[in-house]
């Protein structure tokens, strides 16, 4: 670094003398600074890792360090999770020498893989829906530092949702609660985009995790942005999270448990359905659990049944006459009167 400063000072001195000798020259100068490249860098073998809820994942992060550097026991490794709007970072794990610490919901579930001193890869166990997202690995070694970002993706299914109140009744925070209540999280744009590429077509705008409101269209038509428009994700942009009200796109993944249709001698009111599942050692199933069973396990049942939110739905994986003849889908029969309408019931029995 001292050699670089000397070069700069000499260049400035020579330039000043030229100004005195040739005052008519245009007043511009170029200073060339030559120094060694970074002596530490951080790389990831892959930019995306795919796992599932309840599974484990290793986020790669390898340290490449100049061998001329003296060993440093105080080299610091820090993992953070980037929020969906990139406005802040959430601490996940920090390690320096023998001192290690995990934070928040990651406590006890994360550790360094540590195959070698240059391996800063992070192992996440018992993955939750909230673990989905982008993570930053940062290594600080004295004056040298390096970072790399790795995405954790989850196998799962995205679904549009609105409550009994009807369409366009959720502000952003209501939308977050609505998805959680249905064993899901608010979906990201990437998840919605993947669903659209897979054929998802939905003409009602919904919140996404970054605070934007969008909806996927594969078949352009007049009420959905216009018949002469191209297929794509229609984007309302970032909206006021408190004041604006829309539906929501939720995302869920694999579960630990059993989703099933409870065979009963007769149809049930909503309250009877709840009690029937409890009597069977289970709980009335949630919308997200039905979507996960349908999409990830191929669950197929042509019987409309109550779910926890008071809606009535049924999952069809094999389209047939009188059972979603045109497409595989979770069919929605609305929010019937809980006291007087009679249906079957879907239950969920969780296990560790």
Short mmCIF file of C-alpha atoms in Angstrom, two decimals:
data_model
loop_
_atom_site.label_atom_id
_atom_site.label_comp_id
_atom_site.label_asym_id
_atom_site.label_seq_id
_atom_site.Cartn_x
_atom_site.Cartn_y
_atom_site.Cartn_z
CA UNK A 1 0.00 0.00 0.00
CA UNK A 2 2.99 2.37 0.74
CA UNK A 3 4.38 1.70 -2.76
CA UNK A 4 1.03 2.67 -4.26
CA UNK A 5 0.98 5.98 -2.35
CA UNK A 6 4.51 6.81 -3.51
CA UNK A 7 3.50 6.16 -7.14
CA UNK A 8 0.52 8.49 -6.77
CA UNK A 9 2.61 11.28 -5.21
CA UNK A 10 5.27 11.02 -7.95
CA UNK A 11 2.52 11.14 -10.63
CA UNK A 12 1.03 14.27 -9.06
CA UNK A 13 4.49 15.93 -8.80
CA UNK A 14 5.29 15.24 -12.46
CA UNK A 15 1.86 16.53 -13.51
CA UNK A 16 2.42 19.80 -11.59
CA UNK A 17 5.77 20.39 -13.32
CA UNK A 18 4.16 19.82 -16.74
CA UNK A 19 1.54 22.46 -15.85
CA UNK A 20 4.34 24.97 -15.17
CA UNK A 21 6.22 24.17 -18.39
CA UNK A 22 3.19 23.97 -20.67
CA UNK A 23 0.36 26.15 -19.28
CA UNK A 24 -1.52 25.98 -22.59
CA UNK A 25 -2.20 22.25 -22.20
CA UNK A 26 -5.78 21.22 -21.32
CA UNK A 27 -6.19 20.78 -17.57
CA UNK A 28 -6.85 17.06 -17.38
CA UNK A 29 -4.75 14.25 -16.05
CA UNK A 30 -4.97 10.47 -15.73
CA UNK A 31 -3.50 8.75 -12.72
CA UNK A 32 -2.82 5.01 -12.95
CA UNK A 33 -2.77 3.11 -9.67
CA UNK A 34 -1.51 -0.45 -9.65
CA UNK A 35 -1.99 -2.71 -6.64
CA UNK A 36 -2.33 -6.37 -5.87
CA UNK A 37 -5.75 -8.02 -6.28
CA UNK A 38 -7.83 -9.22 -3.33
CA UNK A 39 -6.12 -11.77 -1.17
CA UNK A 40 -9.42 -13.33 -0.03
CA UNK A 41 -12.55 -14.24 -1.96
CA UNK A 42 -15.71 -16.19 -1.20
CA UNK A 43 -17.43 -18.44 -3.73
CA UNK A 44 -20.46 -20.76 -3.89
CA UNK A 45 -20.47 -23.90 -6.01
CA UNK A 46 -24.16 -23.34 -6.75
CA UNK A 47 -26.33 -20.25 -6.40
CA UNK A 48 -29.52 -22.15 -5.48
CA UNK A 49 -30.21 -25.09 -3.17
CA UNK A 50 -33.58 -26.89 -3.25
CA UNK A 51 -35.05 -28.68 -0.23
CA UNK A 52 -38.43 -29.16 1.47
CA UNK A 53 -40.13 -28.33 4.74
CA UNK A 54 -38.81 -30.65 7.45
CA UNK A 55 -35.68 -31.49 5.46
CA UNK A 56 -32.07 -30.35 5.67
CA UNK A 57 -29.99 -28.21 3.31
CA UNK A 58 -26.37 -27.15 2.95
CA UNK A 59 -25.76 -23.65 1.60
CA UNK A 60 -22.31 -23.67 -0.04
CA UNK A 61 -19.64 -21.10 0.83
CA UNK A 62 -15.95 -21.73 0.21
CA UNK A 63 -13.11 -19.40 1.24
CA UNK A 64 -10.29 -18.83 -1.21
CA UNK A 65 -7.38 -17.28 0.69
CA UNK A 66 -3.93 -16.20 -0.51
CA UNK A 67 -1.42 -18.64 0.95
CA UNK A 68 0.95 -15.77 1.64
CA UNK A 69 -1.41 -14.51 4.33
CA UNK A 70 -0.51 -15.55 7.84
CA UNK A 71 -3.05 -17.85 9.56
CA UNK A 72 -5.72 -15.84 11.35
CA UNK A 73 -7.65 -17.44 14.19
CA UNK A 74 -9.88 -14.37 14.31
CA UNK A 75 -11.28 -14.85 10.80
CA UNK A 76 -15.02 -14.15 11.15
CA UNK A 77 -17.77 -16.02 9.27
CA UNK A 78 -21.24 -14.52 9.31
CA UNK A 79 -24.44 -15.78 7.68
CA UNK A 80 -27.48 -13.50 7.33
CA UNK A 81 -30.87 -13.86 5.64
CA UNK A 82 -31.96 -11.12 3.26
CA UNK A 83 -35.55 -9.93 3.61
CA UNK A 84 -37.72 -10.19 0.50
CA UNK A 85 -37.54 -6.42 -0.04
CA UNK A 86 -33.73 -6.40 0.57
CA UNK A 87 -34.12 -3.57 3.09
CA UNK A 88 -32.47 -5.41 5.96
CA UNK A 89 -30.59 -8.54 6.95
CA UNK A 90 -31.55 -11.01 9.67
CA UNK A 91 -28.71 -12.60 11.64
CA UNK A 92 -28.53 -16.37 11.25
CA UNK A 93 -25.12 -17.60 12.42
CA UNK A 94 -21.71 -16.16 13.40
CA UNK A 95 -18.46 -18.04 13.98
CA UNK A 96 -14.99 -16.84 14.99
CA UNK A 97 -12.43 -19.42 16.05
CA UNK A 98 -14.16 -21.59 18.68
CA UNK A 99 -16.94 -19.06 19.32
CA UNK A 100 -20.18 -19.87 17.50
CA UNK A 101 -23.67 -18.48 17.83
CA UNK A 102 -27.02 -18.99 16.07
CA UNK A 103 -29.88 -16.50 16.24
CA UNK A 104 -33.68 -16.30 16.52
CA UNK A 105 -35.67 -19.06 14.86
CA UNK A 106 -32.40 -20.59 13.58
CA UNK A 107 -31.11 -21.26 17.10
CA UNK A 108 -30.07 -24.90 17.41
CA UNK A 109 -30.88 -25.64 13.76
CA UNK A 110 -27.77 -24.29 11.98
CA UNK A 111 -24.05 -25.08 12.03
CA UNK A 112 -21.04 -24.85 9.73
CA UNK A 113 -20.32 -27.92 7.61
CA UNK A 114 -16.61 -27.44 8.38
CA UNK A 115 -15.11 -30.07 6.08
CA UNK A 116 -11.96 -27.89 6.09
CA UNK A 117 -10.82 -24.55 7.57
CA UNK A 118 -11.81 -22.96 4.25
CA UNK A 119 -15.33 -24.42 4.28
CA UNK A 120 -17.90 -21.88 5.52
CA UNK A 121 -20.93 -23.75 4.18
CA UNK A 122 -24.03 -23.51 6.39
CA UNK A 123 -26.13 -26.55 7.28
CA UNK A 124 -29.81 -25.84 8.08
CA UNK A 125 -31.83 -28.63 9.68
CA UNK A 126 -35.59 -29.08 10.18
CA UNK A 127 -36.33 -26.51 7.47
CA UNK A 128 -39.45 -24.38 7.91
CA UNK A 129 -41.50 -22.47 5.35
CA UNK A 130 -40.02 -19.23 6.69
CA UNK A 131 -36.49 -20.43 5.87
CA UNK A 132 -37.18 -19.93 2.16
CA UNK A 133 -35.20 -17.03 0.68
CA UNK A 134 -31.72 -15.63 0.02
CA UNK A 135 -28.78 -15.94 2.39
CA UNK A 136 -25.49 -14.05 2.47
CA UNK A 137 -22.20 -15.60 3.53
CA UNK A 138 -19.67 -12.97 4.65
CA UNK A 139 -16.07 -13.70 5.61
CA UNK A 140 -13.89 -11.06 7.28
CA UNK A 141 -10.16 -11.71 7.61
CA UNK A 142 -8.40 -8.64 8.96
CA UNK A 143 -8.68 -5.96 6.27
CA UNK A 144 -9.83 -8.49 3.69
CA UNK A 145 -13.46 -9.54 3.24
CA UNK A 146 -15.69 -11.32 0.75
CA UNK A 147 -19.38 -12.18 0.34
CA UNK A 148 -21.58 -14.47 -1.70
CA UNK A 149 -25.38 -14.92 -1.84
CA UNK A 150 -27.12 -18.32 -2.03
CA UNK A 151 -30.86 -18.98 -2.46
CA UNK A 152 -32.76 -21.66 -0.55
CA UNK A 153 -35.76 -22.82 -2.56
CA UNK A 154 -38.46 -25.21 -1.36
CA UNK A 155 -40.47 -27.83 -3.18
CA UNK A 156 -44.09 -26.88 -2.78
CA UNK A 157 -47.24 -25.37 -4.22
CA UNK A 158 -48.61 -21.85 -4.54
CA UNK A 159 -52.33 -21.14 -4.23
CA UNK A 160 -54.56 -18.05 -4.33
CA UNK A 161 -56.55 -17.33 -1.19
CA UNK A 162 -59.30 -15.07 0.10
CA UNK A 163 -61.31 -15.44 3.35
CA UNK A 164 -65.02 -15.78 4.09
CA UNK A 165 -65.34 -11.98 3.91
CA UNK A 166 -64.86 -12.21 0.14
CA UNK A 167 -62.39 -10.98 -2.42
CA UNK A 168 -60.09 -7.99 -1.92
CA UNK A 169 -60.51 -7.78 1.85
CA UNK A 170 -56.91 -8.30 3.02
CA UNK A 171 -54.28 -5.69 3.70
CA UNK A 172 -50.71 -7.04 3.66
CA UNK A 173 -50.63 -7.95 7.34
CA UNK A 174 -54.05 -9.63 7.15
CA UNK A 175 -52.69 -11.56 4.16
CA UNK A 176 -49.70 -12.78 6.18
CA UNK A 177 -52.00 -14.03 8.95
CA UNK A 178 -54.39 -15.63 6.45
CA UNK A 179 -51.58 -17.67 4.89
CA UNK A 180 -50.20 -18.69 8.30
CA UNK A 181 -53.67 -19.81 9.37
CA UNK A 182 -53.74 -22.11 6.34
CA UNK A 183 -50.32 -23.68 7.03
CA UNK A 184 -48.57 -21.47 4.47
CA UNK A 185 -46.59 -18.26 3.96
CA UNK A 186 -47.07 -15.36 1.57
CA UNK A 187 -45.54 -16.42 -1.75
CA UNK A 188 -42.60 -14.68 -3.40
CA UNK A 189 -42.53 -13.33 -6.94
CA UNK A 190 -40.17 -16.16 -7.96
CA UNK A 191 -42.65 -18.73 -6.68
CA UNK A 192 -45.52 -17.05 -8.53
CA UNK A 193 -43.42 -16.85 -11.70
CA UNK A 194 -42.61 -20.58 -11.50
CA UNK A 195 -46.31 -21.35 -10.99
CA UNK A 196 -47.21 -19.20 -14.02
CA UNK A 197 -44.66 -21.05 -16.14
CA UNK A 198 -46.34 -24.23 -14.96
CA UNK A 199 -49.69 -23.01 -16.29
CA UNK A 200 -51.21 -21.07 -13.38
CA UNK A 201 -53.90 -18.65 -14.56
CA UNK A 202 -55.70 -16.52 -11.98
CA UNK A 203 -57.55 -13.29 -12.64
CA UNK A 204 -57.56 -11.83 -9.13
CA UNK A 205 -54.69 -9.70 -7.84
CA UNK A 206 -52.94 -10.88 -4.69
CA UNK A 207 -50.22 -9.79 -2.30
CA UNK A 208 -46.70 -11.17 -2.63
CA UNK A 209 -44.03 -11.24 0.09
CA UNK A 210 -42.20 -8.15 -1.21
CA UNK A 211 -45.33 -6.01 -0.75
CA UNK A 212 -46.22 -5.97 -4.44
CA UNK A 213 -49.60 -7.02 -5.86
CA UNK A 214 -49.63 -9.21 -8.97
CA UNK A 215 -51.50 -11.99 -10.74
CA UNK A 216 -50.61 -14.64 -13.37
CA UNK A 217 -52.35 -14.86 -16.77
CA UNK A 218 -51.68 -17.62 -19.31
CA UNK A 219 -54.82 -17.00 -21.41
CA UNK A 220 -55.32 -13.24 -21.99
CA UNK A 221 -58.97 -12.14 -21.88
CA UNK A 222 -60.93 -8.94 -21.52
CA UNK A 223 -61.58 -8.87 -17.74
CA UNK A 224 -57.93 -9.79 -17.00
CA UNK A 225 -55.83 -7.04 -18.49
CA UNK A 226 -57.26 -7.20 -21.99
CA UNK A 227 -57.73 -9.84 -24.68
CA UNK A 228 -54.99 -8.45 -26.91
CA UNK A 229 -52.25 -8.48 -24.26
CA UNK A 230 -49.52 -11.08 -23.98
CA UNK A 231 -49.51 -13.81 -21.31
CA UNK A 232 -47.50 -12.92 -18.21
CA UNK A 233 -47.53 -11.69 -14.64
CA UNK A 234 -49.76 -8.60 -14.32
CA UNK A 235 -48.14 -6.21 -11.85
CA UNK A 236 -49.85 -3.50 -9.79
CA UNK A 237 -46.49 -2.60 -8.21
CA UNK A 238 -45.79 -1.95 -4.53
CA UNK A 239 -48.94 -1.05 -2.62
CA UNK A 240 -49.71 0.49 0.76
CA UNK A 241 -49.49 -2.44 3.19
CA UNK A 242 -52.01 -0.92 5.60
CA UNK A 243 -54.57 0.78 3.36
CA UNK A 244 -54.77 -1.33 0.20
CA UNK A 245 -56.80 -4.54 0.17
CA UNK A 246 -56.42 -7.54 -2.16
CA UNK A 247 -56.36 -11.33 -2.09
CA UNK A 248 -53.10 -13.15 -1.41
CA UNK A 249 -50.94 -15.84 -3.02
CA UNK A 250 -49.81 -18.37 -0.40
CA UNK A 251 -47.07 -20.99 -0.57
CA UNK A 252 -46.80 -24.28 1.29
CA UNK A 253 -44.55 -27.33 1.18
CA UNK A 254 -44.38 -30.94 2.35
CA UNK A 255 -45.80 -31.71 5.80
CA UNK A 256 -45.22 -34.32 8.45
CA UNK A 257 -48.52 -36.05 9.00
CA UNK A 258 -51.51 -37.56 7.26
CA UNK A 259 -54.16 -35.72 5.28
CA UNK A 260 -57.32 -37.72 4.68
CA UNK A 261 -61.06 -37.68 4.01
CA UNK A 262 -62.93 -38.94 7.06
CA UNK A 263 -65.55 -41.54 6.19
CA UNK A 264 -68.80 -40.85 8.07
CA UNK A 265 -72.27 -42.42 7.91
CA UNK A 266 -73.81 -39.03 7.06
CA UNK A 267 -72.90 -35.48 6.03
CA UNK A 268 -72.00 -32.94 8.70
CA UNK A 269 -72.40 -29.31 9.69
CA UNK A 270 -69.14 -27.41 10.24
CA UNK A 271 -69.17 -27.87 14.02
CA UNK A 272 -69.93 -31.57 13.63
CA UNK A 273 -67.04 -31.85 11.17
CA UNK A 274 -64.59 -30.28 13.64
CA UNK A 275 -65.70 -32.66 16.39
CA UNK A 276 -65.54 -35.67 14.08
CA UNK A 277 -61.87 -35.02 13.28
CA UNK A 278 -61.09 -34.49 16.97
CA UNK A 279 -62.81 -37.76 17.84
CA UNK A 280 -60.56 -39.44 15.27
CA UNK A 281 -57.48 -38.05 17.02
CA UNK A 282 -56.93 -35.39 14.38
CA UNK A 283 -57.84 -31.80 13.51
CA UNK A 284 -59.91 -30.42 10.69
CA UNK A 285 -57.50 -29.86 7.79
CA UNK A 286 -56.31 -26.50 6.48
CA UNK A 287 -56.39 -25.22 2.92
CA UNK A 288 -52.61 -25.39 2.57
CA UNK A 289 -52.58 -29.02 3.68
CA UNK A 290 -55.12 -29.90 1.00
CA UNK A 291 -53.08 -28.15 -1.69
CA UNK A 292 -49.87 -29.89 -0.54
CA UNK A 293 -51.56 -33.30 -0.54
CA UNK A 294 -53.02 -32.65 -4.00
CA UNK A 295 -49.92 -31.21 -5.68
CA UNK A 296 -47.11 -33.08 -3.96
CA UNK A 297 -48.74 -36.43 -3.17
CA UNK A 298 -51.35 -36.71 -5.95
CA UNK A 299 -54.28 -36.85 -3.50
CA UNK A 300 -57.56 -37.31 -5.37
CA UNK A 301 -61.05 -37.35 -3.87
CA UNK A 302 -64.31 -36.36 -5.54
CA UNK A 303 -66.09 -35.53 -2.27
CA UNK A 304 -66.61 -31.94 -1.18
CA UNK A 305 -65.55 -31.47 2.43
CA UNK A 306 -65.23 -28.86 5.13
CA UNK A 307 -61.86 -27.28 5.89
CA UNK A 308 -60.73 -25.28 8.93
CA UNK A 309 -61.49 -21.84 7.44
CA UNK A 310 -65.12 -22.80 6.83
CA UNK A 311 -64.66 -23.32 3.11
CA UNK A 312 -65.68 -26.45 1.22
CA UNK A 313 -63.24 -27.89 -1.32
CA UNK A 314 -62.11 -31.14 -2.91
CA UNK A 315 -58.84 -32.14 -4.65
CA UNK A 316 -58.81 -33.73 -8.10
CA UNK A 317 -55.56 -35.11 -9.53
CA UNK A 318 -57.23 -37.24 -12.21
CA UNK A 319 -59.83 -35.16 -14.11
CA UNK A 320 -62.98 -37.08 -15.01
CA UNK A 321 -66.65 -36.52 -15.72
CA UNK A 322 -68.41 -34.82 -12.77
CA UNK A 323 -65.02 -34.40 -11.04
CA UNK A 324 -63.21 -31.43 -12.60
CA UNK A 325 -63.43 -32.82 -16.16
CA UNK A 326 -61.14 -30.22 -17.76
CA UNK A 327 -58.16 -30.01 -15.39
CA UNK A 328 -56.47 -31.27 -12.26
CA UNK A 329 -57.31 -28.76 -9.54
CA UNK A 330 -58.48 -28.11 -6.01
CA UNK A 331 -62.16 -27.33 -6.57
CA UNK A 332 -63.75 -24.62 -4.45
CA UNK A 333 -67.42 -24.77 -3.43
CA UNK A 334 -67.45 -21.51 -1.48
CA UNK A 335 -68.09 -20.70 2.18
CA UNK A 336 -71.47 -22.33 2.92
CA UNK A 337 -73.66 -21.67 5.95
CA UNK A 338 -71.86 -23.47 8.79
CA UNK A 339 -75.00 -24.35 10.73
CA UNK A 340 -77.28 -25.63 8.02
CA UNK A 341 -75.22 -26.95 5.07
CA UNK A 342 -74.01 -30.53 5.22
CA UNK A 343 -70.76 -31.90 3.73
CA UNK A 344 -68.01 -34.37 4.41
CA UNK A 345 -64.78 -33.34 6.14
CA UNK A 346 -61.03 -33.51 5.51
CA UNK A 347 -58.83 -34.12 8.55
CA UNK A 348 -55.11 -33.84 9.28
CA UNK A 349 -53.21 -35.93 11.79
CA UNK A 350 -49.72 -34.57 12.44
CA UNK A 351 -46.73 -36.53 13.68
CA UNK A 352 -43.09 -35.77 14.55
#
